[in-house]
Coordinates of C-alpha atoms in Angstrom, one line a residue:
X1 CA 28.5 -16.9 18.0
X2 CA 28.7 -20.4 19.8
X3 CA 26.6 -22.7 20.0
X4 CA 25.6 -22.2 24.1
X5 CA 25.4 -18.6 23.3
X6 CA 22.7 -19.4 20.7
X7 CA 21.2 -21.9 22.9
X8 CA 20.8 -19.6 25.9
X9 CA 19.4 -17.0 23.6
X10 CA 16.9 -19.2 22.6
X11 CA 16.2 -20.6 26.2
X12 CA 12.4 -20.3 27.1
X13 CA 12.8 -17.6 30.1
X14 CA 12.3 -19.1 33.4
X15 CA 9.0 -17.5 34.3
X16 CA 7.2 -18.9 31.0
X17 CA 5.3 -21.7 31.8
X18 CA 6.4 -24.9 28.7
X19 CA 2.8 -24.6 26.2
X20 CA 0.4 -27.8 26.8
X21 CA -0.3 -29.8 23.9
X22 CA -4.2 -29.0 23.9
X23 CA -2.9 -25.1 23.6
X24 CA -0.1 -26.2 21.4
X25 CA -2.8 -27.9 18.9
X26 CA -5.0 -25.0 19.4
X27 CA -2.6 -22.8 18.1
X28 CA -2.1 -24.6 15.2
X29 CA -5.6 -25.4 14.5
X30 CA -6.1 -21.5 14.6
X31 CA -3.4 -20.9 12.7
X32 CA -4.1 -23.3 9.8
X33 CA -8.3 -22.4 9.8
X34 CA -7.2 -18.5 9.4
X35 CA -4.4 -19.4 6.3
X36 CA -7.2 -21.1 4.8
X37 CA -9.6 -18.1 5.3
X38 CA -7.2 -16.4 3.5
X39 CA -6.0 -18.7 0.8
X40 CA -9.2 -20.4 -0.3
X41 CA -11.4 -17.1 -2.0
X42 CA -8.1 -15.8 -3.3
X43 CA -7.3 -19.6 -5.4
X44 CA -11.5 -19.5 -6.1
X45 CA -11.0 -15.8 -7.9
X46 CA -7.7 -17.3 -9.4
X47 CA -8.8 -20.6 -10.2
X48 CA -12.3 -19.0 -11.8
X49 CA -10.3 -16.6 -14.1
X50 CA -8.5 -19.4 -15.7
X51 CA -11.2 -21.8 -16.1
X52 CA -13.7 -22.0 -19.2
X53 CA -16.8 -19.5 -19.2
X54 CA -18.5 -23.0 -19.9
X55 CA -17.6 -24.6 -16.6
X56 CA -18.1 -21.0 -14.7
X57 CA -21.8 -20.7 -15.5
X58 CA -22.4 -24.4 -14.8
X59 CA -20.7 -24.0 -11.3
X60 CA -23.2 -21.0 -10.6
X61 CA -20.1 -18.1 -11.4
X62 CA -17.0 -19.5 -9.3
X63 CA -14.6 -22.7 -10.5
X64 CA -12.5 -24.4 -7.6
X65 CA -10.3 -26.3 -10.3
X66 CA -10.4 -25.1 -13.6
X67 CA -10.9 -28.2 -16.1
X68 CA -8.6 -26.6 -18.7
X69 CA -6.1 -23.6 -17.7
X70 CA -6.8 -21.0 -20.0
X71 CA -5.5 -17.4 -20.4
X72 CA -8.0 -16.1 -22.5
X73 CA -9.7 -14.0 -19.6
X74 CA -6.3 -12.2 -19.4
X75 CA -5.9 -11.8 -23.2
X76 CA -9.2 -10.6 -23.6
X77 CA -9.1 -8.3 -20.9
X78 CA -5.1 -6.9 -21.7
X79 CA -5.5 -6.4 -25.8
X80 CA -8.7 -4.5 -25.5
X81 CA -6.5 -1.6 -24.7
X82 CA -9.1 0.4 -21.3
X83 CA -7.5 -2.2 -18.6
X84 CA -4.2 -1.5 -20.0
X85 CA -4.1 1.8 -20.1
X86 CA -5.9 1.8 -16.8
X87 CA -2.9 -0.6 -15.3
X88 CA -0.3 1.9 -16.6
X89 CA -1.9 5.3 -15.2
X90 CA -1.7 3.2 -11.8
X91 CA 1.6 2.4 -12.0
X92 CA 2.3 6.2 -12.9
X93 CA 0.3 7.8 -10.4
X94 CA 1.3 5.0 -7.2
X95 CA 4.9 5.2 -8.2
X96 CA 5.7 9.1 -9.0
X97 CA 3.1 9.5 -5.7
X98 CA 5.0 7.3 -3.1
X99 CA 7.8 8.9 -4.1
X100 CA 6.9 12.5 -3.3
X101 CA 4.8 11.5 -0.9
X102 CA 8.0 10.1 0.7
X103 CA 10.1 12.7 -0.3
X104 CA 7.4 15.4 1.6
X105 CA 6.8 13.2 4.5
X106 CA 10.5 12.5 5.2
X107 CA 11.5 16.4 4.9
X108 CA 8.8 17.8 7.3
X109 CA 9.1 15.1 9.7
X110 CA 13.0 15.6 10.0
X111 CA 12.2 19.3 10.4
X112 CA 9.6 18.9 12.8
X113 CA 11.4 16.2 15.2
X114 CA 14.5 18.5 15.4
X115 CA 14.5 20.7 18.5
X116 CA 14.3 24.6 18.6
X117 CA 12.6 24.6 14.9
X118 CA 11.1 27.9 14.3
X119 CA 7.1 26.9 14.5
X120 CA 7.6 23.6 15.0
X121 CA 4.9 23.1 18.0
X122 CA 2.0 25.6 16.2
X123 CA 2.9 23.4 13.2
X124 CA 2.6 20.2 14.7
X125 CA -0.8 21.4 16.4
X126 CA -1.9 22.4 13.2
X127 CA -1.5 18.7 11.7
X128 CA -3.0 17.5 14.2
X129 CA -5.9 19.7 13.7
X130 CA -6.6 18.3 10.6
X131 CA -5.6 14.7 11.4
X132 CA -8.5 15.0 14.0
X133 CA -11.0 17.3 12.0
X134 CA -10.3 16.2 8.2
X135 CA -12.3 18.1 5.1
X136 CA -15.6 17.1 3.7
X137 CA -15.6 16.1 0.4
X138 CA -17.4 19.6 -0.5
X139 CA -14.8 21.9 0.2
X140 CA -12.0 19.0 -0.6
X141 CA -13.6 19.1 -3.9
X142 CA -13.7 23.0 -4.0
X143 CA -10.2 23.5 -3.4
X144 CA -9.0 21.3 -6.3
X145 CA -11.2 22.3 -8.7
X146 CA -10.1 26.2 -7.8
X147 CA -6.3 25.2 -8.2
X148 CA -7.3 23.8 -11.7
X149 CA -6.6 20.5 -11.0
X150 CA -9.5 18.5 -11.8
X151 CA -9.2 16.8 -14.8
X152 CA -5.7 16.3 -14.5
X153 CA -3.6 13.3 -12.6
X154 CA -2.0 15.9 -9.7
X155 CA -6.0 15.6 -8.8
X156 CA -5.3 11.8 -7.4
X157 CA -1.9 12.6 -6.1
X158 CA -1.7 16.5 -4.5
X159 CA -4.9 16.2 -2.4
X160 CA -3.2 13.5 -0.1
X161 CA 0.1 13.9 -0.5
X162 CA 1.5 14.1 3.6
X163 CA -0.6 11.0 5.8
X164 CA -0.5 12.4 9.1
X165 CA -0.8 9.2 10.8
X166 CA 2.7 8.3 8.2
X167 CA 3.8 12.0 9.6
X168 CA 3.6 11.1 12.8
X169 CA 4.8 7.7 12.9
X170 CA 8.2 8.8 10.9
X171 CA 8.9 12.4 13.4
X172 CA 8.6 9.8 16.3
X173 CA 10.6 7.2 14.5
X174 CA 14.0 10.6 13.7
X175 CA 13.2 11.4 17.7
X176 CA 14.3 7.9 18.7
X177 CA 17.7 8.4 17.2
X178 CA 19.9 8.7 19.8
X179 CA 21.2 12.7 20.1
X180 CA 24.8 11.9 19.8
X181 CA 24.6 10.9 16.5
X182 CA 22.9 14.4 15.6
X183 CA 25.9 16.3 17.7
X184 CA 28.8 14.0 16.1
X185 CA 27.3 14.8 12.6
X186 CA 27.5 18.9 13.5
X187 CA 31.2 18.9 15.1
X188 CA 32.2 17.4 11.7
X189 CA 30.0 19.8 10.2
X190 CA 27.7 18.7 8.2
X191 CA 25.0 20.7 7.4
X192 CA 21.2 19.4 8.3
X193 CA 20.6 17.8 4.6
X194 CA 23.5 15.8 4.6
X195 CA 22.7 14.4 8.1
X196 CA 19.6 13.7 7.1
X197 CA 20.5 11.4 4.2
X198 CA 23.9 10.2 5.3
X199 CA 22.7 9.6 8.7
X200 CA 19.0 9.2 9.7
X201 CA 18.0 7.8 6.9
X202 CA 20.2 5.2 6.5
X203 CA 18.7 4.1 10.0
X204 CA 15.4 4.8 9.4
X205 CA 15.4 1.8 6.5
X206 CA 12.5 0.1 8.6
X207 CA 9.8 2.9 8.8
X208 CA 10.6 3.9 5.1
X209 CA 9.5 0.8 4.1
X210 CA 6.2 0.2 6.2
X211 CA 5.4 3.9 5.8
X212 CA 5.7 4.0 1.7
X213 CA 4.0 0.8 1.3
X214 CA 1.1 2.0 3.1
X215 CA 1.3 5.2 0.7
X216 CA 1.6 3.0 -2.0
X217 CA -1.1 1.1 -1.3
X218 CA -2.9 4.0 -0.7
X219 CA -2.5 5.3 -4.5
X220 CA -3.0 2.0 -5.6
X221 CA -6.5 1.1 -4.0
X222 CA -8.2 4.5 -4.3
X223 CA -10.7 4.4 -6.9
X224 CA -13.0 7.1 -5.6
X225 CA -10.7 10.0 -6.0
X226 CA -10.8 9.3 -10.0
X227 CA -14.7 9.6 -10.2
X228 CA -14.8 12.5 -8.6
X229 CA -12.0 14.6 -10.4
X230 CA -11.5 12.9 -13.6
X231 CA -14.6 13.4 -15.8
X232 CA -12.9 11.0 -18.8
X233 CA -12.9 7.8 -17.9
X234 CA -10.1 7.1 -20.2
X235 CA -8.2 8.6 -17.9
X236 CA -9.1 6.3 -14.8
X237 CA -6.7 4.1 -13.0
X238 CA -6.9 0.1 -12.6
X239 CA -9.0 0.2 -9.5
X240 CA -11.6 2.8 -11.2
X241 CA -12.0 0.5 -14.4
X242 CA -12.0 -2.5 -12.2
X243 CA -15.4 -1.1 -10.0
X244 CA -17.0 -1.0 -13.1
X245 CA -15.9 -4.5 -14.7
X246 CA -16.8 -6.3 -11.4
X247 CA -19.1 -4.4 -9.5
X248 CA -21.7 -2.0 -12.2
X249 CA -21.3 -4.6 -15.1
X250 CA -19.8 -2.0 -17.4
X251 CA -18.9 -3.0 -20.3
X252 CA -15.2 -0.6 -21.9
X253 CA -15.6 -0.2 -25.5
X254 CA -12.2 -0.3 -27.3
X255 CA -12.0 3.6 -27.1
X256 CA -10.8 4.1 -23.9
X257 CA -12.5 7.1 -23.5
X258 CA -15.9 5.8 -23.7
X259 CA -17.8 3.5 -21.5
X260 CA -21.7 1.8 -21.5
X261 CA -23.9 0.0 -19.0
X262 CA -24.2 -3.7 -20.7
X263 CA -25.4 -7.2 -19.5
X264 CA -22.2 -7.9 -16.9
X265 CA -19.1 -9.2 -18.4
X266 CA -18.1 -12.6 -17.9
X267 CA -17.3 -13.7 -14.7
X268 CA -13.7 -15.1 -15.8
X269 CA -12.9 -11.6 -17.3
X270 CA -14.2 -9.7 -14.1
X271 CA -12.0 -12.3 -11.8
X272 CA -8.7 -11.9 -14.1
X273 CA -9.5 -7.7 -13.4
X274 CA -9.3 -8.8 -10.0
X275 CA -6.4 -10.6 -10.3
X276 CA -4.6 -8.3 -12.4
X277 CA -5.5 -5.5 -9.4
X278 CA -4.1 -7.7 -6.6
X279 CA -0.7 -8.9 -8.0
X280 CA 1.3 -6.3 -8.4
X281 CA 1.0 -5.2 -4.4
X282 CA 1.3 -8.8 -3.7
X283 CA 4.8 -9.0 -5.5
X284 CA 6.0 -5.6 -3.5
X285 CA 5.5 -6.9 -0.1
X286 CA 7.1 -10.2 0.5
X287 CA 10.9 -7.8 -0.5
X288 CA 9.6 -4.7 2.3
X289 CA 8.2 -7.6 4.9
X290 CA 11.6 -8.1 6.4
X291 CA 12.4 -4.6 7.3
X292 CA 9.0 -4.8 9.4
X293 CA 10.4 -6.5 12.4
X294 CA 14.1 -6.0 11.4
X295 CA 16.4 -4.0 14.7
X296 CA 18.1 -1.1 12.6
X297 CA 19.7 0.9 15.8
X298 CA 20.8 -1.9 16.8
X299 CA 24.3 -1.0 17.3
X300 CA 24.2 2.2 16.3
X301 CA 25.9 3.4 19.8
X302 CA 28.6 1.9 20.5
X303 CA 29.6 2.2 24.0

């Protein structure tokens, strides 16, 4: 592309009025107070999980600069086996989940965005229904413990396994494929699988992403769904464990399966259990943030 091409793409139009300076500097003064909204308690919890228990307590619990950088929070909190454990049965449950959760949404929302499906509208009214009207907790609770689920991980993955709002947003996202790709896959006969994952969802890149990091991030940050369907807590996943450590001042034994009320535990090891529940979604998102504004039918028909 030339360089006048590139310049008159990046033209401000003609009815947009050039910013002031005083709105310029308001932007920016917005901007910068909101970053550091953000930025400043996330570097306190950081900063206060590597600084001593010694400088925490004389600060009043928090440390804006540690005076010596010290892992020992994490060590202490990693080699005593529960928040281990815990980390791994979240990274089981959020990854196996997103993925069927995926796999599920994808499947039904290709099926319900084709025309002339057998159902489709009662279908689509029925999840809507319950999109609108969603269980209590009573008789969400009754149906799992009468499939025999409780007790067992499916409990934190079955229950909410198709979003409807995710649903909805990836039916809508197959209908705005243009139809001539649909009819050029069927005169070279391919069968309705195959265009779906040689076709749509090769295009469909973008909502993939938004839609199974909100499912992951779903699985990651439930903690409730463990109390009330795992009765051994050795079983619970990082956000579970985490509730207690930072917010009931439980105190995990070395047996994962047991647990006691104690005097609160340090605030360095509760901050490095926050830490340690933060990170990993932190890492996903900056490699699925691109595909959130990225054009991928752009060129798709060629005319």
């Amino acid at each position: 592309m030339s360089r006048t091409a590139q310049a008159h793409r990046t033209a401000r139009p003609a009815w947009m009025e050039k910013p002031k300076p005083v709105t310029q500097a308001g932007k920016a003064i917005a901007l910068v107070v909101t970053v550091l909204l953000v930025v400043i308690p996330f570097w306190v919890v950081i900063a206060t999980s590597l600084a001593p228990d010694a400088q925490v307590v004389e600060n009043g619990g928090w440390a804006l600069w540690p005076d010596e950088f010290s892992f020992r929070a994490y060590d202490k909190v990693i080699s005593g086996g529960v928040v281990t454990h815990a980390l791994l049965v979240s990274v089981g449950v959020t990854v196996i989940g997103t993925a069927a959760s995926l796999l599920c949404t994808v499947l039904l929302a290709y099926a319900l965005a084709r025309p002339g499906v057998v159902g489709g509208k009662p279908m689509m009214l029925l999840i809507l229904f319950t999109f609108l009207f969603p269980p209590g907790l009573i008789p969400s609770f009754l149906v799992v413990d009468g499939l025999g689920l409780r007790n067992s991980y499916w409990a934190l993955v079955l229950p909410v396994l198709i979003n409807v709002f995710n649903l909805v947003v990836v039916r809508g996202f197959f209908q705005g494929i243009p139809e001539e790709l649909y009819e050029a896959a069927r005169l070279d006969g391919a069968s309705e699988l195959r265009t779906l994952f040689t076709i749509v969802l090769p295009l469909s890149k973008a909502v993939i992403a938004v839609v199974g990091l909100f499912y992951a991030v779903g699985y990651w940050n439930d903690f409730f769904r463990a109390v009330l369907y795992l009765d051994d807590s050795g079983m619970w996943p990082l956000q579970t464990v985490m509730r207690g450590y930072v917010t009931q001042g439980q105190k995990f034994t070395d047996d994962a399966s047991q647990m006691e009320m104690t005097v609160q535990a340090p605030q360095t090891i509760r901050m490095a259990v926050v830490v340690l529940g933060t990170l990993p979604i932190l890492c996903v998102y900056p490699f699925l943030q691109r595909y959130f504004t990225k054009g991928v039918l752009t060129g798709a028909v060629k005319s």
